PDB file of C-alpha atoms in Angstrom:
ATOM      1  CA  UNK A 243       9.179  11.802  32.015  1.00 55.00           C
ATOM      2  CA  UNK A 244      12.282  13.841  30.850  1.00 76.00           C
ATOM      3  CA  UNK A 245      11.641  13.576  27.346  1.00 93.00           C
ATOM      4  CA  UNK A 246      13.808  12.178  24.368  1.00 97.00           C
ATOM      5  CA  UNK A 247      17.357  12.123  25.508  1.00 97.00           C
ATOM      6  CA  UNK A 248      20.759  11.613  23.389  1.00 97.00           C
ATOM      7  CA  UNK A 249      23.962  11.061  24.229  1.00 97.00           C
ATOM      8  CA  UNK A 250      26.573  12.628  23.955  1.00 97.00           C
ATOM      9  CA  UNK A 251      25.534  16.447  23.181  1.00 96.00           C
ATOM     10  CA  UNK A 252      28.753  16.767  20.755  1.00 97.00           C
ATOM     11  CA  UNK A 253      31.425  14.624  19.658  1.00 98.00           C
ATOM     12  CA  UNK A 254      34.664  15.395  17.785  1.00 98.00           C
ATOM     13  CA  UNK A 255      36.220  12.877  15.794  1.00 98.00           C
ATOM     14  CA  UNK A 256      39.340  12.454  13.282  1.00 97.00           C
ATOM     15  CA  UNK A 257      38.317  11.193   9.310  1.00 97.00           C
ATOM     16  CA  UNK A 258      38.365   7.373   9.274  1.00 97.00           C
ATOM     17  CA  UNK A 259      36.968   6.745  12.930  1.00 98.00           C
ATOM     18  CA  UNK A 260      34.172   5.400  13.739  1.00 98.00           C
ATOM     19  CA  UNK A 261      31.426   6.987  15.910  1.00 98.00           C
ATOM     20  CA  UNK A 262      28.152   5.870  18.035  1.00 98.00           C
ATOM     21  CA  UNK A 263      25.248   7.948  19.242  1.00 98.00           C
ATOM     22  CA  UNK A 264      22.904   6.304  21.598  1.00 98.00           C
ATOM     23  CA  UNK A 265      19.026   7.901  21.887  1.00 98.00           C
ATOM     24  CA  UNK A 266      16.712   7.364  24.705  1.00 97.00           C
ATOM     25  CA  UNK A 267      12.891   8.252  23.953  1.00 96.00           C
ATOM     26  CA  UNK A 268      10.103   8.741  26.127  1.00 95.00           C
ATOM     27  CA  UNK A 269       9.175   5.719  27.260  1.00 92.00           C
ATOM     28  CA  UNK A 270       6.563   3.615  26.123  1.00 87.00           C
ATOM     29  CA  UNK A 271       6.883   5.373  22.305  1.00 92.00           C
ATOM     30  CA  UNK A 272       6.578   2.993  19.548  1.00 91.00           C
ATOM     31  CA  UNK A 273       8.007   4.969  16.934  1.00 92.00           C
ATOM     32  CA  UNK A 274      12.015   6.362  17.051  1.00 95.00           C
ATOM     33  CA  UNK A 275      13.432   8.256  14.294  1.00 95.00           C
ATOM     34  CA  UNK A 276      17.004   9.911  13.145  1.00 97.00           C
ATOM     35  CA  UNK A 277      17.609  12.919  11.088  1.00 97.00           C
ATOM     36  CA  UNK A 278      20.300  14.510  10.497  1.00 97.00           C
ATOM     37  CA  UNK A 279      20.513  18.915  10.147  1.00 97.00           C
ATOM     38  CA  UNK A 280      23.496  20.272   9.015  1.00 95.00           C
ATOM     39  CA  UNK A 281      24.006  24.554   9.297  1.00 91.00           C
ATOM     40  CA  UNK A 282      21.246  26.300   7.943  1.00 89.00           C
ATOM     41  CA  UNK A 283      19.369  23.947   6.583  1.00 93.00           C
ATOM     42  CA  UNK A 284      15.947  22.140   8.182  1.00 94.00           C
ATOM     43  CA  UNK A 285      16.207  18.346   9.423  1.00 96.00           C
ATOM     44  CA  UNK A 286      16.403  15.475   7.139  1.00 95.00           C
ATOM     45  CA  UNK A 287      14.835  12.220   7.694  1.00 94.00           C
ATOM     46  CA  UNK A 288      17.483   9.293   7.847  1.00 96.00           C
ATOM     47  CA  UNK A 289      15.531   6.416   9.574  1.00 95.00           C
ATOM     48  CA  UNK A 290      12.592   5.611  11.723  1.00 92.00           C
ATOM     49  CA  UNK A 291      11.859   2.464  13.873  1.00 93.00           C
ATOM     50  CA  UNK A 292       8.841   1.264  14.654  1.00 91.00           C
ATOM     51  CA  UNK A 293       9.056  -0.459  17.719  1.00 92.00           C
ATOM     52  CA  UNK A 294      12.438  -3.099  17.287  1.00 93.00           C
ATOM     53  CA  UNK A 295      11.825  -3.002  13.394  1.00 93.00           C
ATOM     54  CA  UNK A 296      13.598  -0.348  11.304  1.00 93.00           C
ATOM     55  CA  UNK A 297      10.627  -0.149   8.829  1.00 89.00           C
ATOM     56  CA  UNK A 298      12.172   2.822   6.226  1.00 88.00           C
ATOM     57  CA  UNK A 299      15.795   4.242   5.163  1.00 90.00           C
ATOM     58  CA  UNK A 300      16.593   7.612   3.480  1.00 91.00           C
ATOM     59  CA  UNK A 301      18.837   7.646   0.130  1.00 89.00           C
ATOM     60  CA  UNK A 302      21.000   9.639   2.839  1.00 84.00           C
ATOM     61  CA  UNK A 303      21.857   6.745   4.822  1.00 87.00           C
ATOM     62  CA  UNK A 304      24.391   5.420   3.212  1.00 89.00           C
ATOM     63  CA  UNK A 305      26.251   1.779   3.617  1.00 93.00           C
ATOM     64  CA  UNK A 306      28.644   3.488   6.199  1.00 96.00           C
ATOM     65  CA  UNK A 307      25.334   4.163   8.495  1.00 96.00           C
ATOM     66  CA  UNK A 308      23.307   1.844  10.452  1.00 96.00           C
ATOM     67  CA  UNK A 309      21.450   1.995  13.456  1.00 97.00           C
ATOM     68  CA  UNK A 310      19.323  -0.432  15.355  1.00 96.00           C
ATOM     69  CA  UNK A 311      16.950  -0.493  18.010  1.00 96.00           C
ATOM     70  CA  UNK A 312      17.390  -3.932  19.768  1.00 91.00           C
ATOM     71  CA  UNK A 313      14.679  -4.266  22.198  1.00 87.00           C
ATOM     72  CA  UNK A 314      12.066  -1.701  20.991  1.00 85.00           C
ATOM     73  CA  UNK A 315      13.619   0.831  23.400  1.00 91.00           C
ATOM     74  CA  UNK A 316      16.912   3.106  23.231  1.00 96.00           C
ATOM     75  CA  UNK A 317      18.206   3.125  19.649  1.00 98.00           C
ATOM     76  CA  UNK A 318      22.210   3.597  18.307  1.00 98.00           C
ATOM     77  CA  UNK A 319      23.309   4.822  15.173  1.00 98.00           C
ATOM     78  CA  UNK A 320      26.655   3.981  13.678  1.00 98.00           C
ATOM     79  CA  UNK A 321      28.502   5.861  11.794  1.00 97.00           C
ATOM     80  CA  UNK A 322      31.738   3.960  10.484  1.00 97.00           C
ATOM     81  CA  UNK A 323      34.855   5.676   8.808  1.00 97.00           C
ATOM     82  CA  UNK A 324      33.475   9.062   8.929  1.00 97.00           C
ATOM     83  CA  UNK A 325      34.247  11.613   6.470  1.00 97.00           C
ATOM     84  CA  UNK A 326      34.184  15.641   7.260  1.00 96.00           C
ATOM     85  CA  UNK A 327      30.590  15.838   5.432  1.00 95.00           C
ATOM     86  CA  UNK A 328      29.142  13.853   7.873  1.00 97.00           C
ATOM     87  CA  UNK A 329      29.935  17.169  10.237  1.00 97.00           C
ATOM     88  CA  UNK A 330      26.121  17.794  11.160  1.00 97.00           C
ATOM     89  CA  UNK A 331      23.531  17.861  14.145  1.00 97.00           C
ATOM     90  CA  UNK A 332      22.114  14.244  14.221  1.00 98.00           C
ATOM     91  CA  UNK A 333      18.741  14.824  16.341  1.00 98.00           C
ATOM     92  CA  UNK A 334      16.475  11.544  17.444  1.00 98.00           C
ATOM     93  CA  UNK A 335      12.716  11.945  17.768  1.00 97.00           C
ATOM     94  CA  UNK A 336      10.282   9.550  19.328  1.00 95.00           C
ATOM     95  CA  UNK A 337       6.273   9.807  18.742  1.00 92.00           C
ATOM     96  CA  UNK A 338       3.607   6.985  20.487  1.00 87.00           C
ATOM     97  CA  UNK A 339       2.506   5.379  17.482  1.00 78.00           C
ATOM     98  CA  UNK A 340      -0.950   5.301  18.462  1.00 74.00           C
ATOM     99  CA  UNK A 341      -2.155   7.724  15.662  1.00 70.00           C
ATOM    100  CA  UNK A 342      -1.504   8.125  12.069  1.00 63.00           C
ATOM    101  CA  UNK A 343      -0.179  11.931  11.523  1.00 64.00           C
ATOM    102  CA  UNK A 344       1.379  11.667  15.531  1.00 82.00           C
ATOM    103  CA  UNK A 345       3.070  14.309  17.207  1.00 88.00           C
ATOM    104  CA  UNK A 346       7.210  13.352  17.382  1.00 92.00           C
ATOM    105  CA  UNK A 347       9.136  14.727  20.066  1.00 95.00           C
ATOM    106  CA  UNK A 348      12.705  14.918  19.484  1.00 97.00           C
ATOM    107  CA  UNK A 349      15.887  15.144  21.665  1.00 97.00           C
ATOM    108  CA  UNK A 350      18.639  18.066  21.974  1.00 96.00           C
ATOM    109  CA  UNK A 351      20.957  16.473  18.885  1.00 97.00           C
ATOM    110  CA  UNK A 352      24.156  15.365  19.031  1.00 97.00           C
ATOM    111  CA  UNK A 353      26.309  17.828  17.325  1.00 97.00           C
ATOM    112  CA  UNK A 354      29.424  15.841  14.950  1.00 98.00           C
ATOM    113  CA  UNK A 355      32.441  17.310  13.946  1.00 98.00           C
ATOM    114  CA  UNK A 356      34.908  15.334  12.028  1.00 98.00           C
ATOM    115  CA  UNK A 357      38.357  16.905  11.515  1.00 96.00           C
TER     116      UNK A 357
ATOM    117  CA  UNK B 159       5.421  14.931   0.097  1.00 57.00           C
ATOM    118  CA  UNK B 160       4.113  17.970  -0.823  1.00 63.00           C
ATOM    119  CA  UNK B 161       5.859  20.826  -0.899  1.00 88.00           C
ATOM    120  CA  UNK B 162       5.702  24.035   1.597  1.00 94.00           C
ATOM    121  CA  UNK B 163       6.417  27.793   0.649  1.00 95.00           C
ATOM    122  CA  UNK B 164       7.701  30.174   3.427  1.00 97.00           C
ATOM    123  CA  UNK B 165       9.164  33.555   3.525  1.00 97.00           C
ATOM    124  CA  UNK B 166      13.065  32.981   4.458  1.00 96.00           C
ATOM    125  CA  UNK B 167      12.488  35.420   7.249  1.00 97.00           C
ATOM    126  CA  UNK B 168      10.232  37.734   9.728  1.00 97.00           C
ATOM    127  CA  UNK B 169      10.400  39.942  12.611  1.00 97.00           C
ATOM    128  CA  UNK B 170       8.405  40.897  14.875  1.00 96.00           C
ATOM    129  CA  UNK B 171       7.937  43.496  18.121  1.00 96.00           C
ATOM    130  CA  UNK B 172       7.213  41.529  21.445  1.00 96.00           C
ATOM    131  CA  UNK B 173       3.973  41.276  22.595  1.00 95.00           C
ATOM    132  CA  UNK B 174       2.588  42.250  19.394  1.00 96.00           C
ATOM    133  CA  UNK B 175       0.679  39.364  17.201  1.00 96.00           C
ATOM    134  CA  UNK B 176       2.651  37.468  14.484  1.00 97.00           C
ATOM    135  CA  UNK B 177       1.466  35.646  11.476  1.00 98.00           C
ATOM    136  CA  UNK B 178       3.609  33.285   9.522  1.00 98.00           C
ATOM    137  CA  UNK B 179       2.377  32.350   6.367  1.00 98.00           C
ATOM    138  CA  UNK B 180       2.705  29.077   4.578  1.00 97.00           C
ATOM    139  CA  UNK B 181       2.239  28.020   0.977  1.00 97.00           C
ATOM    140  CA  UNK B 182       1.160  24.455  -0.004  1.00 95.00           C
ATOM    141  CA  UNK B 183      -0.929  24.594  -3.450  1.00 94.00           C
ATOM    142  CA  UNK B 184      -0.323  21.326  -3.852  1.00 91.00           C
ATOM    143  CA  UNK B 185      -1.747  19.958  -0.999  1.00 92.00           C
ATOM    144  CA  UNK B 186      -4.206  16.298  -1.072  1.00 88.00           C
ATOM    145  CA  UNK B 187      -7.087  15.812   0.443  1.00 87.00           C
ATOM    146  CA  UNK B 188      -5.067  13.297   2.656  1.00 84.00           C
ATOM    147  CA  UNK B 189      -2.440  15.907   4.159  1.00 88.00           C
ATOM    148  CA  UNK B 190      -2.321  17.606   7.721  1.00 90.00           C
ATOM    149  CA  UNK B 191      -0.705  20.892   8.302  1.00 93.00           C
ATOM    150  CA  UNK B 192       1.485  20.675  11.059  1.00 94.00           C
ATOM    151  CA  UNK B 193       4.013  23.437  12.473  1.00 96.00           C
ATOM    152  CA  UNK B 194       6.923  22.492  14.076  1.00 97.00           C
ATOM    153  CA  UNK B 195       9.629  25.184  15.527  1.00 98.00           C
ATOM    154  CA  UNK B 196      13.495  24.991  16.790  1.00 97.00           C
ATOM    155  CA  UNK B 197      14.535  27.549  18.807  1.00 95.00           C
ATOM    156  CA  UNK B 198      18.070  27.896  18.673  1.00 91.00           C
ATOM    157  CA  UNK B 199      20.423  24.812  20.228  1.00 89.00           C
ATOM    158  CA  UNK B 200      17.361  22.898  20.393  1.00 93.00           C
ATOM    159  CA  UNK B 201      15.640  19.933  18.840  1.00 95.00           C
ATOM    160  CA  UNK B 202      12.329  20.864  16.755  1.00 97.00           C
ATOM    161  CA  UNK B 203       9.019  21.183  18.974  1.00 96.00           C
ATOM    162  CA  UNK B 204       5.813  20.672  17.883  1.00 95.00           C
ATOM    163  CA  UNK B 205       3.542  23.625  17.601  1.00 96.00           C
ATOM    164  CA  UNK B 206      -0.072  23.043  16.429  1.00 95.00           C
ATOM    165  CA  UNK B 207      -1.942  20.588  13.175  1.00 92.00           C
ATOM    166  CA  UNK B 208      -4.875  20.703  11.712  1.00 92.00           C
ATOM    167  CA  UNK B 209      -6.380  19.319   8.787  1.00 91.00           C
ATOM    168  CA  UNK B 210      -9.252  21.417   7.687  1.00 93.00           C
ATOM    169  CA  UNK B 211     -10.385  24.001  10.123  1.00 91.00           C
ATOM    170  CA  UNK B 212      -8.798  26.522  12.219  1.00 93.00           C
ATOM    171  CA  UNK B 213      -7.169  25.253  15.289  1.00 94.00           C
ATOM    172  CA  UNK B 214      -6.499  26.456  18.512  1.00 95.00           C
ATOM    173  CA  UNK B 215      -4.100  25.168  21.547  1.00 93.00           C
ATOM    174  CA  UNK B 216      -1.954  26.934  24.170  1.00 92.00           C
ATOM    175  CA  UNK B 217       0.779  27.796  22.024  1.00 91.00           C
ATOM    176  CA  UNK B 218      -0.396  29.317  19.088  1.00 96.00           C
ATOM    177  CA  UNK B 219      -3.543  29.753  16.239  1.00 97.00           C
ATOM    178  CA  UNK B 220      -3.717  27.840  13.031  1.00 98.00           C
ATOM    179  CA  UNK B 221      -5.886  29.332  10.168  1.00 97.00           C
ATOM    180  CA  UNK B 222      -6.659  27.220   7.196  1.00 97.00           C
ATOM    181  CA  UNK B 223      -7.927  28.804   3.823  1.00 96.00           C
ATOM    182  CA  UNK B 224     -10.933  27.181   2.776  1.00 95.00           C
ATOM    183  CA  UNK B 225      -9.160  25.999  -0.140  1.00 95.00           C
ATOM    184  CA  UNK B 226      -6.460  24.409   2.055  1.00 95.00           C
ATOM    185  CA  UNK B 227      -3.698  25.867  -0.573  1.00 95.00           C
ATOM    186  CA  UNK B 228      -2.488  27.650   2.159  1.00 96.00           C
ATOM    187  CA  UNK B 229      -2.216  28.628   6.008  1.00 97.00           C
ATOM    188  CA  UNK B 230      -1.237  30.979   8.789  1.00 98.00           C
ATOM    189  CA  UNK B 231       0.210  30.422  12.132  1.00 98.00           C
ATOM    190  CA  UNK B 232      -0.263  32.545  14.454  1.00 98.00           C
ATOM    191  CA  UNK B 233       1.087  33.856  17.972  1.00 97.00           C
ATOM    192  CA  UNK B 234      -1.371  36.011  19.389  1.00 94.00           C
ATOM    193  CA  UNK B 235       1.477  38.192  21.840  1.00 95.00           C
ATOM    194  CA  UNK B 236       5.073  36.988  20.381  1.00 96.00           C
ATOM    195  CA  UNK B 237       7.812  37.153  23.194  1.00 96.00           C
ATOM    196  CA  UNK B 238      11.183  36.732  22.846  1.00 96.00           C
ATOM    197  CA  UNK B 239      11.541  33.068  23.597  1.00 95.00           C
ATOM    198  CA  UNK B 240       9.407  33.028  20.489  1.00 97.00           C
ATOM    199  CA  UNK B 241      12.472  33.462  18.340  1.00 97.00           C
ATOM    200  CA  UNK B 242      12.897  30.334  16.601  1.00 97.00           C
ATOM    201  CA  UNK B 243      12.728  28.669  12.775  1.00 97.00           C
ATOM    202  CA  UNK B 244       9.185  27.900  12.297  1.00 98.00           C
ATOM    203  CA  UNK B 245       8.655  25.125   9.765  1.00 97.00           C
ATOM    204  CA  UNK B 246       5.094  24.290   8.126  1.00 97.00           C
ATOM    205  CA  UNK B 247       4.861  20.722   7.054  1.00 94.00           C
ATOM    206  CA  UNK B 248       2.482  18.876   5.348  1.00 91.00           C
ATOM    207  CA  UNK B 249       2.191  14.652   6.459  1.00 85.00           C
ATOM    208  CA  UNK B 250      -0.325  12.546   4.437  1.00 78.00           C
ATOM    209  CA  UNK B 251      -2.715  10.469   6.988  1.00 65.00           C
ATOM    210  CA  UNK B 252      -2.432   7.625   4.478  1.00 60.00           C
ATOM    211  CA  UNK B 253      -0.628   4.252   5.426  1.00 55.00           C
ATOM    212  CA  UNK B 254       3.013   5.766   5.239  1.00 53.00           C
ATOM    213  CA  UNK B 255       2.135   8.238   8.002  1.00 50.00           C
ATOM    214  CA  UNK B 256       3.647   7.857  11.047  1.00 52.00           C
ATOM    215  CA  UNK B 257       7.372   8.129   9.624  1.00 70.00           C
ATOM    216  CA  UNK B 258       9.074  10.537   7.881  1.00 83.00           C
ATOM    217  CA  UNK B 259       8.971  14.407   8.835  1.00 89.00           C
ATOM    218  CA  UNK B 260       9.823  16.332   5.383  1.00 90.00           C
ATOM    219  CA  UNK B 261      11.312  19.944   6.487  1.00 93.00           C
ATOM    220  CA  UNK B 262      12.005  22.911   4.189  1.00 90.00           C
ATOM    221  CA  UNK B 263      14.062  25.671   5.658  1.00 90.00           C
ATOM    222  CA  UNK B 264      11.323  27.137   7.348  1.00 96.00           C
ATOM    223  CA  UNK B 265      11.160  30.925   8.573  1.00 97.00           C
ATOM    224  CA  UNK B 266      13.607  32.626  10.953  1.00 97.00           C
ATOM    225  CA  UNK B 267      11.506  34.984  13.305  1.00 98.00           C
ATOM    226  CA  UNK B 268      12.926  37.427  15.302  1.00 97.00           C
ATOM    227  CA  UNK B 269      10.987  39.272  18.063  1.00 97.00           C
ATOM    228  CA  UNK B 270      12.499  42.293  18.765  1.00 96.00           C
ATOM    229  CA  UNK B 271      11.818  43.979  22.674  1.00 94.00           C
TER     230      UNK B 271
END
């Protein structure tokens, strides 16, 4: 097992676009979840997933975010006409779901810049 | 969640021992200490947990106070891929658990050779 994946490592985008991050986790995890870190600052929680059903949402993730996970598996989050504070480090994390407190495992980030 | 007190920043010599304290006075009886660090261009990794005594694993040392209001992590011989933010978080074991990870700005340690 390689771990939590995410694709791509850093994306640059113009204001107004709209953007996609994909996240692989180790397999057989129940849970996924998104935060987002911008400079300086620790992660914040955006989302988590427990298996295909999204079961919480931060204040943070606003109408112009969503993300799914279709088949309990890889997970996307959309990010629709982006704005230059959405410029942050968007890191996925995946934990087994088989205890309460579990360990999550996250993935290298994907770093956004919008211009 | 409750909240987490840490020093903004630490150094250390390598292969000398390092503790990194955490606040948490307002801690419940439900809540787990956990440690997580992120070296730098890197995700967070978990360190060590505990709930209510000291903990050991490969990585590092986890001393509780017997009032649980606050804890120490320790690495026993820091090196320098030890140089990383080191955040102390607490997660209640109650039927939200299993979702959200609640991060302060941790500490910054630097290991110096």
């Amino acid at each position: 097992d390689t771990g939590v994946s995410q694709d791509p490592r850093h994306k640059i985008t113009k204001r107004g676009q709209n953007v996609t991050f994909r996240c692989d986790p180790i397999s057989e995890h129940n849970r996924l979840y998104w935060y987002r870190q911008t400079l300086g600052q620790g992660p914040e929680f955006l989302t988590y997933f427990q298996n295909e059903a999204q079961l919480e949402k931060s204040r943070l993730l606003s109408d112009r975010f969503s993300a799914e996970r279709p088949k309990g598996s890889f997970s996307t989050l959309e990010i629709q006409r982006t704005e230059q504070g959405d410029s942050a480090m968007y890191l996925c994390a995946s934990s087994s779901g088989h205890l309460r407190a579990d360990t999550q495992y996250f993935g290298p980030g994907t770093r956004l810049t919008v211009l | 969640d409750a909240k987490t007190t840490q020093p903004n920043s630490m150094e250390s010599n390598e292969e000398e021992p390092v503790h990194l304290p955490c606040n948490h006075s307002t801690i419940s009886g439900t809540d787990y200490i956990h440690w997580y660090r992120q070296l730098p261009s890197q995700g967070p990794e978990y360190v060590i947990h505990g709930l209510t005594s000291n903990v050991n694993n490969r990585m590092a040392s986890l001393a509780i106070a017997e009032d649980r209001k606050s804890s120490t992590l320790i690495l026993h011989r820091a090196t320098l891929r030890d140089a990383a933010v080191y955040y102390c978080i607490l997660r209640d074991d109650g039927e939200t658990s299993g979702s959200r990870l609640t991060f302060g700005e941790g500490t910054q340690l630097t290991v110096n050779p």
